[in-house]
Coordinates of C-alpha atoms in Angstrom, one line a residue:
M1 CA 4.7 17.5 -36.4
Q2 CA 3.4 18.6 -39.8
K3 CA 3.0 16.0 -42.5
H4 CA 5.7 17.2 -44.8
A5 CA 8.2 17.6 -42.0
K6 CA 7.5 14.1 -40.7
S7 CA 7.9 12.7 -44.3
L8 CA 11.3 14.5 -44.5
F9 CA 12.4 13.1 -41.1
F10 CA 11.7 9.5 -42.2
K11 CA 13.5 10.0 -45.6
L12 CA 16.5 11.1 -43.6
L13 CA 16.0 8.2 -41.3
I14 CA 16.0 5.7 -44.1
L15 CA 19.2 7.3 -45.6
S16 CA 20.7 7.0 -42.1
V17 CA 19.9 3.3 -41.9
T18 CA 21.5 2.7 -45.3
F19 CA 24.6 4.6 -44.2
F20 CA 24.8 2.6 -41.0
S21 CA 24.7 -0.7 -42.9
C22 CA 27.9 0.4 -44.8
S23 CA 29.8 1.3 -41.6
S24 CA 33.3 0.0 -41.2
K25 CA 34.3 -3.3 -39.8
K26 CA 36.7 -1.5 -37.4
D27 CA 33.8 0.3 -35.7
A28 CA 31.8 -3.0 -35.5
D29 CA 34.8 -4.8 -33.9
K30 CA 34.8 -2.2 -31.1
D31 CA 31.0 -1.9 -30.9
H32 CA 30.3 -5.5 -29.7
L33 CA 31.8 -4.8 -26.3
V34 CA 29.5 -1.9 -25.4
F35 CA 25.8 -1.7 -24.9
R36 CA 24.3 1.7 -25.7
Y37 CA 20.9 3.1 -24.9
N38 CA 19.3 6.5 -24.6
E39 CA 17.4 7.7 -21.5
H40 CA 14.9 10.4 -22.6
K41 CA 14.1 11.1 -18.9
N42 CA 16.9 12.4 -16.8
I43 CA 18.4 10.2 -14.1
S44 CA 18.1 11.9 -10.8
S45 CA 20.3 9.7 -8.6
L46 CA 22.5 6.6 -8.7
D47 CA 21.7 5.9 -5.0
P48 CA 19.4 2.9 -4.9
A49 CA 17.5 4.4 -1.9
F50 CA 16.1 6.9 -4.4
S51 CA 15.4 4.5 -7.3
K52 CA 11.7 5.5 -7.7
D53 CA 11.4 6.1 -11.4
L54 CA 12.2 3.6 -14.2
A55 CA 15.1 5.6 -15.5
D56 CA 16.8 5.5 -12.1
I57 CA 15.9 1.8 -11.6
W58 CA 17.4 0.8 -14.9
A59 CA 20.7 2.5 -14.0
T60 CA 21.0 1.3 -10.4
H61 CA 20.0 -2.2 -11.4
Q62 CA 23.4 -2.5 -13.2
L63 CA 25.3 -1.4 -10.1
F64 CA 23.6 -2.9 -7.0
N65 CA 22.2 -6.2 -5.7
G66 CA 19.9 -7.2 -2.9
L67 CA 19.1 -10.3 -0.9
V68 CA 16.9 -11.8 -3.7
Q69 CA 16.1 -11.0 -7.3
M70 CA 13.4 -11.8 -9.9
D71 CA 13.8 -13.8 -13.0
N72 CA 12.0 -13.0 -16.3
Q73 CA 9.1 -15.2 -15.2
L74 CA 8.7 -13.1 -12.0
N75 CA 9.9 -16.0 -9.8
I76 CA 11.9 -15.0 -6.7
A77 CA 15.5 -16.2 -7.1
P78 CA 18.6 -16.2 -4.9
C79 CA 21.0 -13.2 -5.2
I80 CA 23.3 -12.3 -2.4
A81 CA 21.3 -14.6 -0.2
K82 CA 21.9 -18.1 -1.5
K83 CA 19.0 -19.5 0.4
W84 CA 16.4 -18.7 3.1
V85 CA 13.8 -20.2 5.4
V86 CA 10.4 -18.8 6.4
T87 CA 9.2 -19.7 9.9
D88 CA 7.0 -18.4 12.8
S89 CA 3.7 -18.6 10.7
A90 CA 5.4 -16.8 7.8
K91 CA 6.5 -13.9 9.9
T92 CA 10.3 -14.6 10.2
Y93 CA 12.6 -14.8 7.2
T94 CA 16.2 -16.0 7.8
F95 CA 18.7 -15.5 4.9
L96 CA 22.0 -17.2 4.5
L97 CA 24.4 -15.0 2.5
R98 CA 27.0 -15.9 0.0
N99 CA 30.6 -15.4 1.0
D100 CA 31.9 -14.5 -2.4
V101 CA 30.2 -11.1 -3.0
Y102 CA 32.5 -8.1 -3.1
F103 CA 31.9 -4.4 -3.3
H104 CA 33.2 -2.5 -6.3
K105 CA 36.8 -1.5 -5.6
H106 CA 37.5 1.8 -3.8
Y107 CA 40.5 3.1 -1.9
L108 CA 38.4 3.7 1.2
F109 CA 38.2 -0.1 1.7
G110 CA 41.9 -0.2 2.2
S111 CA 43.8 0.2 5.5
S112 CA 44.9 3.7 4.2
T113 CA 42.8 6.4 2.6
S114 CA 45.6 7.1 0.2
P115 CA 44.3 7.2 -3.5
S116 CA 47.0 4.7 -4.3
K117 CA 44.9 2.0 -2.7
Q118 CA 42.5 1.9 -5.7
D119 CA 42.2 -1.9 -5.7
S120 CA 40.8 -2.3 -2.2
T121 CA 37.6 -4.1 -1.6
R122 CA 35.8 -6.3 0.9
T123 CA 33.1 -8.9 1.1
V124 CA 29.5 -8.1 1.9
N125 CA 28.3 -9.4 5.2
A126 CA 25.0 -9.3 7.1
S127 CA 25.8 -6.1 9.0
D128 CA 25.9 -4.3 5.6
F129 CA 22.2 -5.2 5.1
E130 CA 21.4 -4.0 8.6
Y131 CA 23.1 -0.7 7.8
S132 CA 21.4 -0.4 4.4
F133 CA 17.9 -1.1 5.9
N134 CA 18.6 1.4 8.8
R135 CA 19.5 4.0 6.2
L136 CA 16.4 3.3 4.1
K137 CA 14.2 4.0 7.2
D138 CA 16.2 7.1 8.3
E139 CA 13.8 10.0 8.3
K140 CA 16.7 12.4 7.6
L141 CA 17.4 10.6 4.3
V142 CA 13.7 10.9 3.1
S143 CA 14.0 7.9 0.8
P144 CA 10.8 7.4 -1.3
G145 CA 11.3 3.7 -0.6
S146 CA 11.0 3.7 3.2
W147 CA 7.4 2.3 2.9
V148 CA 8.9 -1.0 1.8
L149 CA 9.8 -1.7 5.4
K150 CA 6.5 -0.7 7.0
K151 CA 5.5 -4.3 7.5
V152 CA 8.8 -5.1 9.2
E153 CA 8.9 -5.5 13.0
S154 CA 12.7 -5.9 13.3
Y155 CA 15.8 -7.1 11.5
A156 CA 19.3 -8.1 12.6
A157 CA 22.6 -9.6 11.5
L158 CA 22.8 -12.8 13.5
N159 CA 26.4 -13.3 12.3
D160 CA 28.4 -12.3 9.3
S161 CA 26.5 -14.7 7.0
T162 CA 23.0 -14.7 8.5
F163 CA 20.5 -11.9 8.2
Q164 CA 17.0 -12.2 9.8
I165 CA 13.8 -10.2 9.2
R166 CA 10.7 -10.3 11.4
L167 CA 7.4 -9.1 10.1
K168 CA 4.5 -7.5 12.1
Q169 CA 2.1 -9.9 10.3
P170 CA 2.4 -12.5 7.5
F171 CA 2.8 -10.9 4.1
P172 CA 3.2 -13.4 1.2
A173 CA 4.4 -10.7 -1.2
F174 CA 7.3 -9.7 1.1
L175 CA 10.0 -11.4 -1.0
G176 CA 8.8 -9.5 -4.0
L177 CA 9.2 -6.2 -2.1
L178 CA 12.8 -7.2 -1.3
T179 CA 13.6 -7.4 -5.1
M180 CA 13.1 -3.6 -5.4
K181 CA 16.3 -1.6 -5.8
Y182 CA 15.5 0.3 -2.6
C183 CA 16.6 -2.9 -0.7
S184 CA 20.0 -3.0 -2.3
V185 CA 23.1 -3.4 -0.1
V186 CA 25.4 -0.4 0.2
P187 CA 28.8 0.0 2.1
K188 CA 28.7 2.1 5.2
E189 CA 32.2 3.6 4.9
I190 CA 31.6 4.8 1.3
V191 CA 28.1 6.2 2.0
E192 CA 29.3 8.1 5.0
Y193 CA 32.3 9.4 3.3
Y194 CA 30.3 10.9 0.3
G195 CA 27.1 11.8 2.2
S196 CA 24.6 13.1 -0.3
D197 CA 27.2 12.9 -3.1
F198 CA 26.9 9.1 -3.0
R199 CA 24.2 9.7 -5.6
S200 CA 27.0 10.4 -8.1
N201 CA 29.7 8.2 -6.6
P202 CA 27.9 4.9 -6.2
I203 CA 29.7 1.8 -5.0
G204 CA 27.7 -1.5 -5.1
T205 CA 28.1 -5.1 -5.9
G206 CA 26.4 -5.3 -9.4
P207 CA 27.6 -6.7 -12.7
F208 CA 28.8 -3.2 -13.7
K209 CA 30.7 -0.5 -11.8
F210 CA 30.4 3.2 -12.0
K211 CA 32.9 5.0 -14.3
R212 CA 31.7 8.5 -15.3
W213 CA 28.5 10.6 -15.3
E214 CA 28.1 14.0 -17.0
E215 CA 24.5 14.7 -15.9
N216 CA 22.0 14.9 -18.8
I217 CA 24.8 14.2 -21.3
K218 CA 26.4 10.8 -20.8
L219 CA 26.7 8.0 -18.2
V220 CA 29.2 5.1 -18.4
F221 CA 29.5 1.9 -16.5
R222 CA 32.4 -0.7 -16.8
R223 CA 32.4 -4.4 -16.3
N224 CA 32.8 -5.6 -12.7
D225 CA 35.6 -8.2 -13.1
S226 CA 34.8 -9.6 -9.6
Y227 CA 31.1 -10.2 -10.1
F228 CA 29.8 -13.3 -8.4
E229 CA 27.2 -14.6 -10.8
T230 CA 27.9 -17.0 -13.7
D231 CA 25.9 -18.4 -16.6
E232 CA 24.6 -22.0 -16.9
K233 CA 28.0 -23.0 -18.3
G234 CA 29.9 -21.5 -15.4
Q235 CA 31.2 -18.5 -17.4
Q236 CA 31.4 -15.3 -15.3
L237 CA 28.9 -12.6 -16.0
P238 CA 28.5 -10.0 -17.5
Y239 CA 29.6 -10.6 -21.1
L240 CA 29.8 -6.9 -22.0
E241 CA 32.7 -4.6 -21.2
A242 CA 30.7 -1.4 -20.8
V243 CA 27.3 0.3 -20.8
A244 CA 26.9 3.8 -22.2
V245 CA 23.8 5.9 -21.7
T246 CA 22.9 9.1 -23.6
F247 CA 20.2 11.6 -22.7
L248 CA 18.4 12.8 -25.8
P249 CA 15.2 14.3 -24.4
D250 CA 12.7 13.4 -27.2
K251 CA 11.7 9.9 -28.4
Q252 CA 11.8 10.8 -32.1
S253 CA 15.5 11.7 -31.9
E254 CA 16.1 8.6 -29.9
F255 CA 14.5 6.5 -32.6
L256 CA 16.7 8.2 -35.3
Q257 CA 19.8 7.2 -33.2
F258 CA 18.5 3.7 -33.1
A259 CA 18.0 3.6 -36.9
Q260 CA 21.5 4.9 -37.4
G261 CA 22.9 2.2 -35.2
N262 CA 24.2 4.6 -32.5
I263 CA 22.1 2.9 -29.8
D264 CA 21.2 -0.7 -29.4
F265 CA 17.6 -0.7 -28.3
V266 CA 14.5 1.4 -27.9
S267 CA 11.9 0.8 -25.3
G268 CA 8.2 1.6 -25.7
L269 CA 6.0 2.8 -28.5
D270 CA 5.8 6.5 -29.1
A271 CA 3.4 8.3 -31.4
S272 CA 6.3 10.0 -33.2
Y273 CA 7.5 6.7 -34.8
K274 CA 4.9 3.9 -34.1
D275 CA 3.4 4.1 -37.6
E276 CA 6.9 4.3 -39.2
I277 CA 8.1 1.0 -37.6
L278 CA 4.8 -0.9 -37.1
T279 CA 1.8 -1.9 -39.2
A280 CA -1.7 -1.3 -37.8
D281 CA -1.7 -4.8 -36.4
G282 CA 1.6 -4.5 -34.6
K283 CA 4.0 -6.2 -37.0
L284 CA 7.4 -4.8 -38.0
R285 CA 7.3 -3.1 -41.4
P286 CA 9.3 -4.8 -44.1
R287 CA 12.1 -2.2 -44.3
Y288 CA 13.0 -3.0 -40.6
A289 CA 12.4 -6.7 -40.6
N290 CA 15.9 -7.7 -41.6
D291 CA 17.8 -5.6 -39.1
V292 CA 15.5 -5.2 -36.1
N293 CA 14.0 -7.5 -33.6
M294 CA 10.8 -6.6 -31.7
I295 CA 10.3 -8.2 -28.3
R296 CA 6.9 -7.8 -26.6
G297 CA 5.3 -9.3 -23.5
P298 CA 2.9 -8.5 -20.7
Y299 CA 3.6 -5.4 -18.6
L300 CA 2.2 -5.2 -15.0
N301 CA 0.1 -2.1 -15.8
T302 CA -3.7 -2.1 -16.0
E303 CA -5.2 0.9 -17.8
Y304 CA -8.8 1.5 -16.7
L305 CA -11.8 3.8 -16.0
A306 CA -13.1 4.1 -12.5
F307 CA -16.4 5.0 -10.9
F308 CA -16.5 6.7 -7.5
M309 CA -19.0 4.5 -5.7
E310 CA -20.1 7.1 -3.1
T311 CA -21.3 9.6 -5.6
K312 CA -25.0 10.6 -5.4
G313 CA -25.8 10.4 -9.2
E314 CA -28.1 7.5 -10.0
E315 CA -26.2 6.7 -13.2
I316 CA -22.9 5.9 -11.3
Q317 CA -24.8 4.2 -8.5
S318 CA -26.5 1.8 -11.0
K319 CA -24.7 -1.5 -11.3
K320 CA -26.6 -2.1 -14.6
L321 CA -25.3 1.1 -16.1
R322 CA -21.7 0.4 -15.0
Q323 CA -22.0 -3.1 -16.5
A324 CA -23.5 -1.7 -19.7
I325 CA -20.5 0.7 -20.1
N326 CA -18.2 -2.3 -19.7
L327 CA -20.1 -4.3 -22.3
G328 CA -20.6 -1.4 -24.7
F329 CA -17.2 -0.9 -26.5
D330 CA -14.9 -3.2 -28.5
R331 CA -11.5 -3.4 -26.7
N332 CA -9.9 -5.3 -29.5
K333 CA -10.8 -2.6 -32.1
M334 CA -9.5 0.1 -29.6
I335 CA -6.1 -1.6 -29.3
T336 CA -5.8 -2.1 -33.0
Y337 CA -6.5 1.4 -34.1
L338 CA -5.1 3.4 -31.1
R339 CA -2.2 1.3 -30.1
N340 CA -1.1 -0.5 -33.4
G341 CA -2.1 -3.8 -31.7
I342 CA 0.3 -3.2 -28.8
G343 CA -1.5 -4.1 -25.5
I344 CA -3.9 -6.8 -24.4
P345 CA -7.6 -6.1 -24.4
A346 CA -8.8 -6.2 -20.7
T347 CA -11.5 -8.8 -21.0
G348 CA -10.4 -10.4 -17.8
G349 CA -10.4 -8.8 -14.4
F350 CA -8.3 -6.0 -12.8
I351 CA -5.3 -8.3 -12.3
P352 CA -3.2 -8.0 -15.5
K353 CA -2.1 -10.9 -17.6
G354 CA 1.3 -12.1 -16.4
L355 CA 0.5 -12.4 -12.7
P356 CA -0.8 -15.4 -10.8
G357 CA -4.5 -14.8 -10.1
F358 CA -5.3 -13.5 -13.6
D359 CA -8.4 -15.1 -15.2
A360 CA -9.4 -14.2 -18.7
A361 CA -13.0 -15.3 -18.1
I362 CA -14.2 -13.1 -15.3
G363 CA -14.4 -9.8 -17.1
F364 CA -16.4 -8.2 -19.9
T365 CA -16.4 -8.7 -23.6
Y366 CA -18.0 -6.6 -26.3
Q367 CA -21.8 -7.3 -26.2
P368 CA -23.6 -4.2 -27.5
E369 CA -27.1 -5.8 -27.5
K370 CA -26.8 -6.9 -23.9
A371 CA -25.5 -3.4 -23.1
K372 CA -28.5 -1.7 -24.8
Q373 CA -30.9 -4.0 -22.8
L374 CA -29.2 -3.0 -19.5
V375 CA -29.6 0.7 -20.4
L376 CA -33.3 0.2 -21.2
E377 CA -33.8 -1.6 -17.9
F378 CA -32.1 1.3 -16.1
K379 CA -34.3 3.9 -17.9
S380 CA -37.4 1.9 -17.0
E381 CA -36.5 1.5 -13.3
T382 CA -35.3 5.1 -12.7
G383 CA -37.4 7.1 -15.1
I384 CA -34.2 8.8 -16.4
S385 CA -34.7 8.8 -20.1
N386 CA -31.4 10.4 -21.1
P387 CA -28.6 8.9 -18.8
E388 CA -25.5 11.0 -18.8
V389 CA -22.0 10.7 -17.2
T390 CA -18.9 12.8 -17.2
L391 CA -15.6 11.1 -17.8
T392 CA -12.5 13.0 -16.6
T393 CA -9.1 12.3 -18.2
T394 CA -5.8 13.8 -19.2
S395 CA -4.8 14.9 -22.7
N396 CA -2.6 11.9 -23.5
Y397 CA -5.5 9.5 -23.0
L398 CA -8.1 11.7 -24.8
S399 CA -8.2 9.5 -27.9
F400 CA -9.2 6.4 -25.8
C401 CA -11.9 8.3 -23.9
E402 CA -13.3 9.8 -27.1
Y403 CA -13.5 6.3 -28.7
I404 CA -15.4 5.0 -25.6
Q405 CA -17.6 8.1 -25.7
R406 CA -18.7 7.4 -29.3
E407 CA -19.3 3.7 -28.6
I408 CA -21.2 4.2 -25.4
Q409 CA -23.4 6.8 -27.0
K410 CA -24.6 4.0 -29.4
I411 CA -26.0 2.0 -26.5
G412 CA -28.0 5.0 -25.2
V413 CA -25.7 6.7 -22.6
K414 CA -24.3 10.2 -23.2
V415 CA -20.6 10.6 -22.1
N416 CA -19.1 14.0 -21.6
V417 CA -15.3 14.0 -21.7
D418 CA -13.5 16.5 -19.4
V419 CA -9.8 17.0 -19.9
I420 CA -7.7 18.3 -17.0
P421 CA -4.0 18.4 -16.1
A422 CA -2.5 15.2 -14.6
S423 CA -1.8 16.9 -11.3
S424 CA -5.4 18.0 -11.0
L425 CA -6.7 14.6 -11.8
K426 CA -4.4 13.0 -9.3
D427 CA -5.7 15.3 -6.5
A428 CA -9.3 15.1 -7.5
K429 CA -9.5 11.3 -7.7
A430 CA -7.8 11.0 -4.3
N431 CA -10.3 13.3 -2.7
G432 CA -13.5 11.8 -4.2
Q433 CA -14.2 14.8 -6.4
L434 CA -14.7 12.9 -9.7
D435 CA -17.6 10.6 -10.5
F436 CA -15.9 8.8 -13.4
F437 CA -12.2 9.0 -14.3
R438 CA -9.3 7.4 -16.2
A439 CA -6.5 5.8 -14.2
S440 CA -3.8 3.2 -14.4
W441 CA -2.1 1.0 -11.9
I442 CA 1.5 -0.2 -12.4
A443 CA 2.6 -2.8 -9.9
D444 CA 4.9 -1.7 -7.1
Y445 CA 5.9 -5.3 -6.7
P446 CA 5.0 -8.5 -8.7
D447 CA 2.1 -9.8 -6.7
A448 CA -1.6 -9.5 -7.4
E449 CA -2.2 -8.3 -3.8
N450 CA -0.8 -5.0 -5.0
Y451 CA -3.7 -4.7 -7.5
L452 CA -6.4 -6.0 -5.1
S453 CA -5.3 -3.5 -2.4
L454 CA -7.3 -0.9 -4.5
Y455 CA -10.5 -2.5 -3.3
Y456 CA -9.8 -3.2 0.3
S457 CA -12.2 -1.1 2.4
K458 CA -9.4 0.0 4.9
N459 CA -7.5 1.6 1.9
F460 CA -10.0 4.3 1.1
A461 CA -8.4 7.3 -0.6
P462 CA -6.9 9.8 0.2
N463 CA -5.2 7.6 2.9
G464 CA -4.9 4.6 0.6
P465 CA -5.2 3.5 -3.1
N466 CA -9.0 2.6 -3.0
Y467 CA -10.0 5.5 -5.3
T468 CA -13.4 4.0 -6.1
H469 CA -14.4 3.5 -2.4
F470 CA -15.5 0.0 -3.3
K471 CA -16.6 -1.8 -0.1
S472 CA -17.4 -5.5 0.3
D473 CA -17.2 -7.5 3.5
A474 CA -16.8 -10.7 1.5
F475 CA -13.9 -9.2 -0.4
D476 CA -12.2 -7.9 2.9
Q477 CA -12.5 -11.4 4.5
I478 CA -10.7 -13.1 1.6
Y479 CA -8.2 -10.3 1.3
E480 CA -7.2 -10.8 5.0
A481 CA -7.2 -14.6 4.6
A482 CA -4.8 -14.3 1.7
Y483 CA -2.2 -12.7 4.0
L484 CA -2.0 -15.9 6.0
E485 CA -1.8 -18.3 3.0
T486 CA 1.7 -19.4 2.2
D487 CA 0.8 -21.8 -0.6
P488 CA 1.2 -19.9 -3.9
K489 CA -1.5 -21.9 -5.8
I490 CA -4.1 -21.5 -3.1
R491 CA -3.2 -17.8 -2.7
A492 CA -3.6 -17.3 -6.5
N493 CA -7.1 -18.9 -6.3
L494 CA -8.0 -16.4 -3.5
Y495 CA -6.8 -13.6 -5.7
T496 CA -9.0 -14.8 -8.6
K497 CA -12.0 -15.0 -6.3
M498 CA -11.5 -11.4 -5.1
D499 CA -11.0 -10.1 -8.7
S500 CA -14.2 -11.9 -9.7
L501 CA -16.1 -10.2 -6.8
V502 CA -14.9 -6.8 -8.0
M503 CA -15.8 -7.4 -11.6
S504 CA -19.3 -8.6 -10.6
T505 CA -20.0 -5.2 -9.0
A506 CA -18.2 -3.3 -11.8
P507 CA -16.7 -0.3 -10.0
V508 CA -14.1 -0.1 -12.8
V509 CA -13.9 -0.5 -16.6
P510 CA -10.6 -2.2 -17.4
M511 CA -9.5 -1.0 -20.9
F512 CA -6.3 -2.9 -21.6
Y513 CA -3.3 -4.6 -19.9
D514 CA -0.2 -2.9 -21.2
E515 CA 2.7 -4.6 -22.9
V516 CA 6.5 -4.1 -22.7
V517 CA 7.7 -3.4 -26.3
R518 CA 11.4 -3.4 -27.1
F519 CA 13.2 -2.9 -30.4
T520 CA 16.7 -4.2 -30.7
R521 CA 19.2 -4.6 -33.5
K522 CA 19.6 -8.3 -34.5
K523 CA 23.2 -8.4 -33.3
V524 CA 22.0 -8.0 -29.7
K525 CA 21.5 -11.3 -28.0
G526 CA 20.2 -12.2 -24.5
L527 CA 18.2 -9.1 -23.8
G528 CA 15.1 -10.7 -22.4
I529 CA 11.8 -9.1 -21.4
N530 CA 9.8 -9.2 -18.1
A531 CA 6.5 -7.9 -16.9
T532 CA 8.1 -5.2 -14.7
N533 CA 10.1 -3.7 -17.6
L534 CA 13.4 -4.1 -15.8
L535 CA 16.5 -3.7 -18.0
E536 CA 18.7 -6.8 -17.4
L537 CA 22.1 -6.4 -19.1
K538 CA 24.3 -9.0 -17.3
N539 CA 23.2 -11.7 -19.9
V540 CA 23.5 -9.5 -23.0
K541 CA 26.0 -10.2 -25.8
K542 CA 26.6 -8.3 -29.0
Q543 CA 27.8 -10.0 -32.1

């Protein structure tokens, strides 16, 4: 956007904020019952079996439940399963279900299929989970979440209130997998009636029920008056009467709607408004401080640069040069100037802050003199007087790569930056065609094993996520031992040891651990934050 146009936009924005502050009490009285947000990415389906993207997950999370759920501290908590036991050397999970969980009302639950039976419902039982898991695995459905059950040997409803899952081998992160929306319970009779149209006629058990969806225009949920969860005082959840989602496609328009008070929160930091709302060090600007809250916290996303360890170039093969690049740029300065202070400089390992196993002391800090010394040693040992590497990235991360390029040049290494489309980078890194490239890893489930899987030798790309082709027998032994360890503290120590092994070899250059950033109006209460960026609305109140 040109400078004068951007200035005009924000003048209008400030006028809008002033206008909103003078809005009528009548509107405010209605407004406290409805939570409004904008989804700038389209929602593709309200079927939890297709909840792959965050936009879909946010929506289906309001409508569906699974056996277990995560709290804001990433602890596994009961949901439809009120308790469970793990036996058979951590390979068998037996879940005892609540008996007070009801599907959203639908006439098909009645004895007649007459539309007059709108208030019909029934309780969830163990056979519903058996059906839901069978559906997830069904090759005809082609669910992107079928991989969640790859480690499962078998599962069965032992009776109406007991559901059992047997694994092929121990997997400590399994309960974390079960918190994913893919594993939600769905009713057989409704799914089979609607077929593929279940995507737009969802019936679940969640705190809100489906009301209306005009695709790419508006989505509305209403309160589920039969929801089973209560707050700490015993009051039934949710507090809100409705959730309304709009679909403005660009973040700048979304932010204007927020400033006008038409939506209740904005997630993330976009270049179109980051300097308008935040100072360079990540604080709210004074004009917003009285009306807006900013919530921020760790996000399970590590942004990094990676070396392909099987390349023939001496620069990439040199541990000293890889370490020098890690030591040669100031991550704190990078976050301040390029992210307005949002993000955590990655001076620990590959495991992001917020997960058990994270250790702030095992990574690299800014030490330019040490970096220069390592480069001199490399030149002396190899006879290469002008070391040079090519860093491949996408356009949206060009500013980071150019910053690193300038800093690394100061320690004696020339960095060429090559910009290619995201799809090309994805294919090239999977097939070992790039020596040095930018990447990120967002957790599929909240366990550090998911991050460490990128360095297990049996996971070499393209058949797995080990894009660097890092290989260490010591790492593999600990990785396999961690599968058998059921004590969380001991397992976290094993994770830290593995992360330390990786960082000592330096096949990657961690740049920063991302942060979840949310802006809400001060009248919104109870909207927490979590490291998976899940939108939890059952505890939200509006004053």
